[in-house]
mmCIF file of C-alpha atoms in Angstrom:
data_model
loop_
_atom_site.group_PDB
_atom_site.id
_atom_site.type_symbol
_atom_site.label_atom_id
_atom_site.label_comp_id
_atom_site.label_asym_id
_atom_site.label_seq_id
_atom_site.Cartn_x
_atom_site.Cartn_y
_atom_site.Cartn_z
ATOM 1 C CA MET A 1307 10.884 5.205 22.095
ATOM 2 C CA ARG A 1308 13.507 7.966 21.875
ATOM 3 C CA LEU A 1309 13.044 8.124 18.104
ATOM 4 C CA LEU A 1310 9.275 8.326 18.474
ATOM 5 C CA ARG A 1311 9.629 11.249 20.900
ATOM 6 C CA ARG A 1312 12.049 12.984 18.543
ATOM 7 C CA ASP A 1313 9.579 12.826 15.630
ATOM 8 C CA LEU A 1314 6.467 13.334 17.772
ATOM 9 C CA PRO A 1315 5.575 16.806 16.365
ATOM 10 C CA LEU A 1316 5.686 15.522 12.778
ATOM 11 C CA ASN A 1317 3.715 12.394 13.609
ATOM 12 C CA LEU A 1318 1.081 14.392 15.469
ATOM 13 C CA ALA A 1319 0.797 16.833 12.562
ATOM 14 C CA LEU A 1320 0.341 13.973 10.081
ATOM 15 C CA LEU A 1321 -2.190 12.352 12.388
ATOM 16 C CA ALA A 1322 -4.152 15.606 12.621
ATOM 17 C CA VAL A 1323 -4.214 15.912 8.815
ATOM 18 C CA LEU A 1324 -5.324 12.288 8.605
ATOM 19 C CA LEU A 1325 -8.214 12.900 11.006
ATOM 20 C CA VAL A 1326 -9.352 15.965 9.039
ATOM 21 C CA LEU A 1327 -9.211 14.004 5.790
ATOM 22 C CA GLY A 1328 -11.075 11.151 7.471
ATOM 23 C CA VAL A 1329 -13.982 13.455 8.280
ATOM 24 C CA ALA A 1330 -13.847 14.903 4.757
ATOM 25 C CA SER A 1331 -13.867 11.400 3.291
ATOM 26 C CA VAL A 1332 -17.040 10.534 5.188
ATOM 27 C CA VAL A 1333 -18.745 13.725 3.975
ATOM 28 C CA ALA A 1334 -17.466 14.063 0.386
ATOM 29 C CA GLY A 1335 -18.681 12.181 -2.651
ATOM 30 C CA ARG A 1336 -21.152 12.234 -5.520
ATOM 31 C CA VAL A 1337 -23.763 12.594 -2.789
ATOM 32 C CA TRP A 1338 -22.544 14.985 -0.091
ATOM 33 C CA THR A 1339 -23.652 14.261 3.459
ATOM 34 C CA PRO A 1340 -23.792 17.093 5.999
ATOM 35 C CA LEU A 1341 -21.788 16.878 9.191
ATOM 36 C CA ASP A 1342 -24.915 16.462 11.299
ATOM 37 C CA ALA A 1343 -25.577 13.199 9.438
ATOM 38 C CA LEU A 1344 -22.540 11.743 11.204
ATOM 39 C CA LEU A 1345 -24.865 11.314 14.168
ATOM 40 C CA ILE A 1346 -28.063 9.322 13.985
ATOM 41 C CA GLY A 1347 -30.603 11.972 13.072
ATOM 42 C CA PRO A 1348 -34.370 12.118 13.287
ATOM 43 C CA GLY A 1349 -34.648 9.377 10.696
ATOM 44 C CA GLY A 1350 -32.795 6.923 12.888
ATOM 45 C CA PRO A 1351 -30.660 4.095 11.530
ATOM 46 C CA ASP A 1352 -32.927 3.859 8.475
ATOM 47 C CA ASP A 1353 -31.998 7.393 7.369
ATOM 48 C CA PRO A 1354 -30.458 7.025 3.848
ATOM 49 C CA ARG A 1355 -27.669 9.437 4.772
ATOM 50 C CA TRP A 1356 -26.752 7.342 7.784
ATOM 51 C CA LEU A 1357 -26.726 4.194 5.659
ATOM 52 C CA ILE A 1358 -24.441 5.860 3.107
ATOM 53 C CA ILE A 1359 -22.048 6.820 5.892
ATOM 54 C CA THR A 1360 -21.968 3.543 7.783
ATOM 55 C CA GLN A 1361 -22.219 1.082 4.899
ATOM 56 C CA LEU A 1362 -20.070 2.856 2.288
ATOM 57 C CA ARG A 1363 -18.116 5.891 3.464
ATOM 58 C CA VAL A 1364 -16.721 4.666 6.809
ATOM 59 C CA PRO A 1365 -15.400 1.298 5.502
ATOM 60 C CA ARG A 1366 -13.922 3.061 2.479
ATOM 61 C CA THR A 1367 -12.222 5.663 4.676
ATOM 62 C CA ILE A 1368 -10.767 3.028 6.995
ATOM 63 C CA LEU A 1369 -9.445 0.985 4.080
ATOM 64 C CA ALA A 1370 -7.951 4.022 2.336
ATOM 65 C CA ALA A 1371 -6.037 5.004 5.481
ATOM 66 C CA ALA A 1372 -4.983 1.437 6.267
ATOM 67 C CA VAL A 1373 -3.899 0.541 2.735
ATOM 68 C CA GLY A 1374 -2.029 3.819 2.285
ATOM 69 C CA GLY A 1375 -0.382 3.334 5.659
ATOM 70 C CA VAL A 1376 0.910 -0.185 5.007
ATOM 71 C CA LEU A 1377 2.055 0.694 1.480
ATOM 72 C CA GLY A 1378 4.000 3.690 2.801
ATOM 73 C CA LEU A 1379 5.483 1.565 5.577
ATOM 74 C CA ALA A 1380 6.383 -1.246 3.172
ATOM 75 C CA GLY A 1381 8.062 1.206 0.825
ATOM 76 C CA ALA A 1382 10.140 2.734 3.633
ATOM 77 C CA THR A 1383 11.129 -0.738 4.858
ATOM 78 C CA LEU A 1384 12.157 -1.959 1.408
ATOM 79 C CA GLN A 1385 14.127 1.223 0.742
ATOM 80 C CA GLY A 1386 15.915 0.820 4.064
ATOM 81 C CA TYR A 1387 16.634 -2.863 3.578
ATOM 82 C CA THR A 1388 17.898 -2.567 0.015
ATOM 83 C CA ARG A 1389 19.571 0.829 0.579
ATOM 84 C CA ASN A 1390 17.835 1.743 -2.635
ATOM 85 C CA PRO A 1391 15.632 4.866 -2.949
ATOM 86 C CA LEU A 1392 13.733 3.301 -5.867
ATOM 87 C CA ALA A 1393 12.383 0.352 -3.871
ATOM 88 C CA ASP A 1394 8.596 0.106 -3.658
ATOM 89 C CA PRO A 1395 6.153 -2.829 -3.535
ATOM 90 C CA GLY A 1396 4.647 -1.777 -6.884
ATOM 91 C CA VAL A 1397 7.832 -0.843 -8.743
ATOM 92 C CA LEU A 1398 9.587 -4.026 -7.592
ATOM 93 C CA GLY A 1399 6.733 -6.322 -8.593
ATOM 94 C CA VAL A 1400 5.537 -7.313 -5.111
ATOM 95 C CA SER A 1401 2.069 -5.833 -5.604
ATOM 96 C CA SER A 1402 1.838 -7.416 -9.059
ATOM 97 C CA MET A 1403 2.665 -10.822 -7.599
ATOM 98 C CA ALA A 1404 0.000 -10.275 -4.937
ATOM 99 C CA ALA A 1405 -2.465 -9.351 -7.687
ATOM 100 C CA LEU A 1406 -1.542 -12.526 -9.556
ATOM 101 C CA GLY A 1407 -2.370 -14.554 -6.453
ATOM 102 C CA ALA A 1408 -5.726 -12.788 -6.156
ATOM 103 C CA VAL A 1409 -6.454 -13.230 -9.850
ATOM 104 C CA LEU A 1410 -5.791 -16.966 -9.630
ATOM 105 C CA THR A 1411 -8.464 -17.330 -6.934
ATOM 106 C CA ILE A 1412 -10.969 -15.544 -9.173
ATOM 107 C CA PHE A 1413 -9.939 -17.564 -12.226
ATOM 108 C CA LEU A 1414 -10.109 -20.899 -10.399
ATOM 109 C CA GLY A 1415 -13.333 -20.039 -8.588
ATOM 110 C CA PHE A 1416 -11.822 -20.243 -5.098
ATOM 111 C CA ALA A 1417 -12.950 -16.692 -4.268
ATOM 112 C CA VAL A 1418 -16.585 -17.752 -4.592
ATOM 113 C CA ALA A 1419 -16.110 -20.875 -2.503
ATOM 114 C CA SER A 1420 -14.379 -19.114 0.409
ATOM 115 C CA PRO A 1421 -13.966 -15.400 1.251
ATOM 116 C CA TRP A 1422 -10.572 -16.206 2.830
ATOM 117 C CA ALA A 1423 -9.085 -17.697 -0.336
ATOM 118 C CA LEU A 1424 -8.457 -14.383 -2.100
ATOM 119 C CA PRO A 1425 -6.528 -12.629 0.716
ATOM 120 C CA LEU A 1426 -4.541 -15.777 1.498
ATOM 121 C CA PHE A 1427 -3.476 -16.231 -2.127
ATOM 122 C CA ALA A 1428 -2.697 -12.519 -2.442
ATOM 123 C CA MET A 1429 -0.497 -12.571 0.665
ATOM 124 C CA ALA A 1430 1.254 -15.719 -0.545
ATOM 125 C CA GLY A 1431 1.906 -14.061 -3.912
ATOM 126 C CA ALA A 1432 3.356 -10.966 -2.244
ATOM 127 C CA ALA A 1433 5.612 -13.061 -0.003
ATOM 128 C CA VAL A 1434 6.858 -15.073 -2.982
ATOM 129 C CA GLY A 1435 7.533 -11.804 -4.810
ATOM 130 C CA VAL A 1436 9.660 -10.462 -1.924
ATOM 131 C CA VAL A 1437 11.644 -13.692 -1.641
ATOM 132 C CA LEU A 1438 12.310 -13.849 -5.386
ATOM 133 C CA LEU A 1439 13.284 -10.176 -5.402
ATOM 134 C CA VAL A 1440 15.837 -10.659 -2.636
ATOM 135 C CA LEU A 1441 17.240 -13.855 -4.157
ATOM 136 C CA VAL A 1442 17.633 -12.344 -7.620
ATOM 137 C CA ALA A 1443 18.831 -8.843 -6.791
ATOM 138 C CA ALA A 1444 20.429 -8.934 -3.334
ATOM 139 C CA PRO A 1445 23.840 -10.348 -4.373
ATOM 140 C CA ALA A 1446 24.536 -7.312 -6.582
ATOM 141 C CA GLY A 1447 22.899 -4.745 -4.310
ATOM 142 C CA GLU A 1448 22.762 -2.087 -7.042
ATOM 143 C CA ALA A 1449 19.818 0.101 -8.033
ATOM 144 C CA VAL A 1450 19.823 -1.274 -11.574
ATOM 145 C CA SER A 1451 19.742 -4.853 -10.268
ATOM 146 C CA PHE A 1452 16.645 -4.210 -8.171
ATOM 147 C CA LEU A 1453 14.900 -2.406 -11.011
ATOM 148 C CA LEU A 1454 15.646 -5.272 -13.380
ATOM 149 C CA ALA A 1455 14.452 -7.792 -10.802
ATOM 150 C CA GLY A 1456 11.265 -5.764 -10.413
ATOM 151 C CA VAL A 1457 10.789 -5.722 -14.181
ATOM 152 C CA ILE A 1458 11.169 -9.516 -14.214
ATOM 153 C CA LEU A 1459 8.577 -9.991 -11.447
ATOM 154 C CA ASN A 1460 6.173 -7.537 -13.084
ATOM 155 C CA THR A 1461 6.602 -9.342 -16.409
ATOM 156 C CA ILE A 1462 5.918 -12.736 -14.832
ATOM 157 C CA ALA A 1463 2.884 -11.439 -12.978
ATOM 158 C CA SER A 1464 1.567 -9.592 -16.041
ATOM 159 C CA ALA A 1465 1.950 -12.706 -18.165
ATOM 160 C CA GLY A 1466 0.035 -14.754 -15.597
ATOM 161 C CA VAL A 1467 -2.730 -12.178 -15.368
ATOM 162 C CA ALA A 1468 -2.956 -11.866 -19.177
ATOM 163 C CA LEU A 1469 -3.254 -15.642 -19.461
ATOM 164 C CA ALA A 1470 -6.002 -15.674 -16.844
ATOM 165 C CA LEU A 1471 -7.840 -12.932 -18.726
ATOM 166 C CA SER A 1472 -7.538 -14.829 -22.003
ATOM 167 C CA LEU A 1473 -8.851 -18.046 -20.468
ATOM 168 C CA ALA A 1474 -11.397 -16.456 -18.110
ATOM 169 C CA PRO A 1475 -14.319 -18.857 -17.727
ATOM 170 C CA SER A 1476 -16.950 -16.095 -17.653
ATOM 171 C CA PRO A 1477 -17.414 -12.373 -18.346
ATOM 172 C CA TRP A 1478 -17.826 -11.869 -14.593
ATOM 173 C CA ALA A 1479 -14.391 -13.331 -13.896
ATOM 174 C CA SER A 1480 -12.854 -11.197 -16.630
ATOM 175 C CA ALA A 1481 -14.450 -8.027 -15.223
ATOM 176 C CA GLU A 1482 -13.309 -8.881 -11.698
ATOM 177 C CA ILE A 1483 -9.727 -9.435 -12.849
ATOM 178 C CA THR A 1484 -9.718 -6.093 -14.674
ATOM 179 C CA THR A 1485 -11.013 -4.366 -11.551
ATOM 180 C CA TRP A 1486 -8.178 -5.758 -9.419
ATOM 181 C CA LEU A 1487 -5.612 -4.556 -11.931
ATOM 182 C CA MET A 1488 -6.814 -0.941 -11.834
ATOM 183 C CA GLY A 1489 -7.173 -0.695 -8.058
ATOM 184 C CA SER A 1490 -10.234 0.820 -6.439
ATOM 185 C CA LEU A 1491 -11.757 1.582 -3.048
ATOM 186 C CA ALA A 1492 -15.299 1.951 -4.369
ATOM 187 C CA ASP A 1493 -18.106 -0.138 -2.878
ATOM 188 C CA ARG A 1494 -15.951 -1.668 -0.155
ATOM 189 C CA SER A 1495 -17.847 -2.897 2.886
ATOM 190 C CA ALA A 1496 -17.285 -3.609 6.550
ATOM 191 C CA LEU A 1497 -16.627 -7.245 5.578
ATOM 192 C CA ASP A 1498 -13.606 -6.138 3.537
ATOM 193 C CA VAL A 1499 -12.341 -4.194 6.544
ATOM 194 C CA ARG A 1500 -12.743 -7.188 8.862
ATOM 195 C CA LEU A 1501 -11.107 -9.434 6.304
ATOM 196 C CA ALA A 1502 -8.013 -7.365 5.567
ATOM 197 C CA LEU A 1503 -7.341 -5.150 8.582
ATOM 198 C CA PRO A 1504 -6.012 -7.883 10.945
ATOM 199 C CA PHE A 1505 -3.506 -9.072 8.332
ATOM 200 C CA MET A 1506 -2.406 -5.529 7.493
ATOM 201 C CA ALA A 1507 -1.972 -4.762 11.205
ATOM 202 C CA ALA A 1508 0.075 -7.920 11.715
ATOM 203 C CA GLY A 1509 2.245 -7.140 8.694
ATOM 204 C CA ALA A 1510 2.778 -3.558 9.868
ATOM 205 C CA ALA A 1511 3.803 -4.761 13.325
ATOM 206 C CA VAL A 1512 6.400 -7.102 11.815
ATOM 207 C CA LEU A 1513 7.802 -4.346 9.583
ATOM 208 C CA LEU A 1514 8.010 -1.865 12.461
ATOM 209 C CA ALA A 1515 10.069 -4.410 14.402
ATOM 210 C CA THR A 1516 12.804 -4.301 11.737
ATOM 211 C CA GLY A 1517 13.855 -0.722 12.529
ATOM 212 C CA ARG A 1518 17.046 -1.610 14.441
ATOM 213 C CA ALA A 1519 18.166 -4.029 11.731
ATOM 214 C CA LEU A 1520 17.535 -1.450 9.010
ATOM 215 C CA ASP A 1521 19.674 1.084 10.868
ATOM 216 C CA ALA A 1522 22.464 -1.480 11.193
ATOM 217 C CA LEU A 1523 22.300 -2.273 7.471
ATOM 218 C CA THR A 1524 23.322 1.297 6.646
ATOM 219 C CA LEU A 1525 26.812 0.106 7.647
ATOM 220 C CA GLY A 1526 26.612 -2.727 5.109
ATOM 221 C CA GLU A 1527 25.998 -6.418 5.678
ATOM 222 C CA THR A 1528 29.347 -6.952 7.394
ATOM 223 C CA GLY A 1529 28.761 -4.070 9.775
ATOM 224 C CA ALA A 1530 25.227 -5.291 10.513
ATOM 225 C CA ARG A 1531 26.512 -8.755 11.396
ATOM 226 C CA ALA A 1532 29.133 -7.196 13.666
ATOM 227 C CA LEU A 1533 26.307 -5.462 15.536
ATOM 228 C CA GLY A 1534 24.565 -8.796 16.057
ATOM 229 C CA VAL A 1535 21.898 -8.470 13.380
ATOM 230 C CA SER A 1536 20.724 -11.710 11.783
ATOM 231 C CA LEU A 1537 20.353 -10.949 8.090
ATOM 232 C CA GLY A 1538 18.407 -14.125 7.439
ATOM 233 C CA ARG A 1539 15.931 -13.334 10.200
ATOM 234 C CA THR A 1540 15.590 -9.746 8.962
ATOM 235 C CA GLN A 1541 14.965 -10.922 5.412
ATOM 236 C CA ALA A 1542 12.340 -13.382 6.631
ATOM 237 C CA MET A 1543 10.609 -10.708 8.713
ATOM 238 C CA ILE A 1544 10.477 -8.330 5.753
ATOM 239 C CA ALA A 1545 9.133 -11.056 3.473
ATOM 240 C CA VAL A 1546 6.429 -11.981 5.988
ATOM 241 C CA GLY A 1547 5.597 -8.354 6.837
ATOM 242 C CA VAL A 1548 5.383 -7.141 3.240
ATOM 243 C CA GLY A 1549 3.537 -10.309 2.245
ATOM 244 C CA LEU A 1550 0.899 -9.871 4.950
ATOM 245 C CA ALA A 1551 0.515 -6.105 4.567
ATOM 246 C CA CYS A 1552 0.625 -5.727 0.782
ATOM 247 C CA GLY A 1553 -1.128 -9.019 0.122
ATOM 248 C CA ALA A 1554 -4.086 -8.073 2.312
ATOM 249 C CA ALA A 1555 -4.165 -4.584 0.780
ATOM 250 C CA VAL A 1556 -4.206 -5.924 -2.775
ATOM 251 C CA ALA A 1557 -6.829 -8.489 -1.809
ATOM 252 C CA VAL A 1558 -9.401 -5.793 -1.032
ATOM 253 C CA THR A 1559 -8.364 -2.905 -3.293
ATOM 254 C CA GLY A 1560 -6.359 -4.344 -6.178
ATOM 255 C CA VAL A 1561 -3.039 -2.870 -7.291
ATOM 256 C CA ILE A 1562 -2.395 0.686 -6.086
ATOM 257 C CA GLY A 1563 1.135 1.685 -6.941
ATOM 258 C CA PHE A 1564 3.685 4.370 -6.080
ATOM 259 C CA VAL A 1565 2.432 5.137 -2.552
ATOM 260 C CA GLY A 1566 5.420 3.328 -1.069
ATOM 261 C CA LEU A 1567 7.780 5.110 -3.463
ATOM 262 C CA ILE A 1568 6.548 8.655 -2.900
ATOM 263 C CA THR A 1569 5.939 8.888 0.855
ATOM 264 C CA PRO A 1570 9.428 7.943 2.152
ATOM 265 C CA HIS A 1571 10.966 10.601 -0.091
ATOM 266 C CA LEU A 1572 8.537 13.214 1.181
ATOM 267 C CA VAL A 1573 9.180 12.533 4.879
ATOM 268 C CA ARG A 1574 12.929 11.941 4.429
ATOM 269 C CA ARG A 1575 13.355 15.677 3.971
ATOM 270 C CA LEU A 1576 11.861 16.208 7.428
ATOM 271 C CA VAL A 1577 13.341 13.379 9.532
ATOM 272 C CA GLY A 1578 16.592 12.539 7.743
ATOM 273 C CA SER A 1579 17.737 9.306 6.176
ATOM 274 C CA GLN A 1580 17.855 7.054 9.261
ATOM 275 C CA PRO A 1581 15.654 4.105 8.192
ATOM 276 C CA SER A 1582 13.996 3.489 11.564
ATOM 277 C CA ARG A 1583 12.890 7.124 11.793
ATOM 278 C CA LEU A 1584 11.199 6.873 8.403
ATOM 279 C CA LEU A 1585 8.877 3.995 9.248
ATOM 280 C CA VAL A 1586 6.104 5.636 11.309
ATOM 281 C CA PRO A 1587 6.052 8.974 9.401
ATOM 282 C CA SER A 1588 5.982 7.084 6.080
ATOM 283 C CA ALA A 1589 3.000 5.043 7.259
ATOM 284 C CA LEU A 1590 1.105 8.167 8.327
ATOM 285 C CA ALA A 1591 2.053 10.056 5.159
ATOM 286 C CA GLY A 1592 0.981 7.086 3.027
ATOM 287 C CA ALA A 1593 -2.404 7.051 4.742
ATOM 288 C CA VAL A 1594 -2.762 10.811 4.158
ATOM 289 C CA LEU A 1595 -1.726 10.525 0.498
ATOM 290 C CA LEU A 1596 -4.097 7.695 -0.426
ATOM 291 C CA LEU A 1597 -7.006 9.123 1.530
ATOM 292 C CA ALA A 1598 -6.567 12.498 -0.191
ATOM 293 C CA ALA A 1599 -6.333 10.794 -3.594
ATOM 294 C CA ASP A 1600 -9.481 8.781 -2.890
ATOM 295 C CA ILE A 1601 -11.400 11.929 -1.989
ATOM 296 C CA LEU A 1602 -10.271 13.625 -5.198
ATOM 297 C CA VAL A 1603 -11.252 10.728 -7.469
ATOM 298 C CA ARG A 1604 -14.744 10.776 -5.986
ATOM 299 C CA LEU A 1605 -15.103 14.433 -6.971
ATOM 300 C CA THR A 1606 -13.941 14.058 -10.581
ATOM 301 C CA PRO A 1607 -16.655 14.809 -13.146
ATOM 302 C CA GLY A 1608 -17.951 12.044 -15.364
ATOM 303 C CA ALA A 1609 -20.381 9.192 -15.374
ATOM 304 C CA TYR A 1610 -17.971 6.813 -13.654
ATOM 305 C CA GLU A 1611 -15.519 7.275 -10.835
ATOM 306 C CA VAL A 1612 -11.830 7.235 -11.702
ATOM 307 C CA HIS A 1613 -10.041 4.274 -10.136
ATOM 308 C CA VAL A 1614 -7.667 5.441 -7.423
ATOM 309 C CA GLY A 1615 -5.004 3.063 -8.737
ATOM 310 C CA VAL A 1616 -5.112 4.893 -12.069
ATOM 311 C CA ALA A 1617 -4.874 8.262 -10.306
ATOM 312 C CA MET A 1618 -1.846 7.138 -8.261
ATOM 313 C CA ALA A 1619 -0.164 5.836 -11.412
ATOM 314 C CA ALA A 1620 -0.704 9.221 -13.085
ATOM 315 C CA LEU A 1621 0.902 10.903 -10.056
ATOM 316 C CA GLY A 1622 3.624 8.346 -9.391
ATOM 317 C CA GLY A 1623 4.881 7.947 -12.958
ATOM 318 C CA PRO A 1624 6.200 11.512 -13.296
ATOM 319 C CA PHE A 1625 7.522 11.364 -9.709
ATOM 320 C CA PHE A 1626 9.442 8.180 -10.523
ATOM 321 C CA LEU A 1627 10.876 9.768 -13.668
ATOM 322 C CA ALA A 1628 11.918 12.911 -11.764
ATOM 323 C CA LEU A 1629 13.559 10.740 -9.117
ATOM 324 C CA LEU A 1630 15.552 8.839 -11.731
ATOM 325 C CA ILE A 1631 16.700 12.090 -13.358
ATOM 326 C CA SER A 1632 17.725 13.488 -9.971
ATOM 327 C CA MET A 1633 19.724 10.358 -9.142
ATOM 328 C CA ARG A 1634 21.441 10.444 -12.519
ATOM 329 C CA ARG A 1635 22.443 14.081 -12.024
ATOM 330 C CA SER A 1636 23.790 13.375 -8.537
ATOM 331 C CA LEU A 1637 25.931 10.509 -9.866
ATOM 332 C CA ALA A 1638 27.216 12.513 -12.855
#
């Protein structure tokens, strides 16, 4: 609670920006809706503007904020746990493993049989990705080790997805798989919100509970054990939390990368490097970042809307490169 009070001004400022962007997200788009359409007007519930808002804009806004929030939180948690500023669910292959789980449900036809199959497989894939990442890279604990482990997971997931695309039983399945790979918030409904939000909330709650352990890990594993932290329990909580949060996010939006990499670095300049202090601001900043990106992609000219996953990759790639160059200069 003391840490929350210390960062209260920043969190309130981020929350205010998020609320402003939320209103803008409901209004902005290929078809702009005036602010008075936020209330049921003379046309009643059958007013086309009201239907656009309630059936399309509001679910999309909620998902953008929620997905950005859990990705930012997951990135801050992974960076704190690994003591590695390059950690991120997308860079380290966790999101790709979640996408592989989702793709398998489409390929095998489970997604048609049950709406719960896709999020469950995506969450399982994300959890497996976290466990494999920790098992492969944790003994070395170096930045290069985690990057190489992430490359391995991304390669495995990409190979699985490519195989599913090659053997897709129908053009519909192939198109659906491609959509998940690019990441998009377009045409999401209230059903997607109801399906994913409880799992993302549960995952976020688990990740927020790791703050004390993350602080202790700044002293190293030996120091954390001396402070009474169970490393096995912490690892399990992170695997479950990231699996639930990122798996549910990927299940409804596909792969959206670099949010978890960018936001902790942005807020670290304001709150310092204490891992527990980064968690809440990173979640809020992630929600702000993805919501702003989603608004911008809706306003891009062209016959088709740019996928927000593509836009985040275009933003995150140069940021990742600049971060690597900065780290290399600091170590030189």
